Short mmCIF file of C-alpha atoms in Angstrom, two decimals:
data_model
loop_
_atom_site.label_atom_id
_atom_site.label_comp_id
_atom_site.label_asym_id
_atom_site.label_seq_id
_atom_site.Cartn_x
_atom_site.Cartn_y
_atom_site.Cartn_z
CA MET A 51 40.38 -27.66 14.33
CA ARG A 52 44.04 -27.61 13.41
CA ARG A 53 46.46 -30.52 13.77
CA LYS A 54 50.21 -30.40 14.27
CA ALA A 55 52.39 -31.20 11.28
CA GLY A 56 53.06 -34.92 11.10
CA SER A 57 50.30 -35.83 13.50
CA LEU A 58 48.85 -38.28 10.98
CA TRP A 59 52.00 -40.36 11.30
CA VAL A 60 51.92 -40.63 15.07
CA PRO A 61 49.44 -43.54 15.26
CA LEU A 62 51.36 -45.40 12.53
CA ARG A 63 54.69 -44.92 14.32
CA GLU A 64 53.19 -46.08 17.61
CA ARG A 65 51.79 -49.18 15.92
CA TRP A 66 55.22 -50.03 14.47
CA ARG A 67 56.92 -49.52 17.80
CA ALA A 68 54.49 -51.84 19.55
CA ASP A 69 55.56 -54.72 17.27
CA GLY A 70 59.30 -54.17 17.37
CA GLY A 71 60.64 -57.71 17.64
CA MET A 72 60.12 -61.24 16.52
CA VAL A 73 57.95 -63.66 18.42
CA THR A 74 59.22 -67.02 19.64
CA SER A 75 57.85 -68.94 16.66
CA GLU A 76 59.71 -66.63 14.27
CA TYR A 77 62.93 -67.20 16.19
CA ALA A 78 62.35 -70.96 16.03
CA MET A 79 61.75 -70.88 12.27
CA GLY A 80 64.87 -68.76 11.79
CA ILE A 81 66.97 -71.19 13.81
CA VAL A 82 65.59 -74.19 11.90
CA ALA A 83 66.36 -72.48 8.59
CA ALA A 84 69.89 -71.57 9.72
CA VAL A 85 70.61 -75.12 10.90
CA GLY A 86 69.27 -76.53 7.64
CA PHE A 87 71.48 -74.19 5.63
CA ALA A 88 74.50 -75.07 7.79
CA LEU A 89 73.91 -78.79 7.23
CA LEU A 90 73.57 -78.28 3.49
CA LEU A 91 76.77 -76.23 3.39
CA TYR A 92 78.59 -78.87 5.46
CA GLU A 93 77.49 -81.63 3.09
CA VAL A 94 78.64 -79.66 0.05
CA VAL A 95 82.02 -78.75 1.55
CA THR A 96 82.74 -82.29 2.74
CA SER A 97 81.67 -83.98 -0.51
CA GLY A 98 84.42 -85.77 -2.42
CA GLN A 99 84.66 -83.43 -5.40
CA VAL A 100 84.69 -80.20 -3.38
CA LYS A 101 87.12 -81.68 -0.87
CA ALA A 102 89.51 -82.63 -3.68
CA GLU A 103 89.26 -79.16 -5.23
CA LEU A 104 89.97 -77.48 -1.89
CA GLN A 105 92.98 -79.74 -1.31
CA ALA A 106 94.30 -78.93 -4.80
CA ILE A 107 93.97 -75.20 -4.11
CA VAL A 108 95.86 -75.55 -0.83
CA LYS A 109 98.61 -77.64 -2.47
CA ARG A 110 99.03 -75.06 -5.24
CA ALA A 111 99.20 -72.27 -2.69
CA LEU A 112 101.79 -74.07 -0.56
CA SER A 113 103.99 -75.05 -3.53
CA ALA A 114 104.00 -71.60 -5.13
CA ARG A 115 107.38 -69.96 -5.51
CA MET A 116 107.98 -66.67 -3.81
#
């Protein structure tokens, strides 16, 4: 009995295609992680030290001579 070339990979490819996307719980965990990261980033950017540094950068950029 002779098989076609690559026929061993057919069941593996079909198995991968059957599970092509994320399930609802994975979407939920991704959204929770993204929101948590966004909140952390917001807290860092709006903290006093970072806010002062950003304002200093903007002032230097606006007062630069052309």
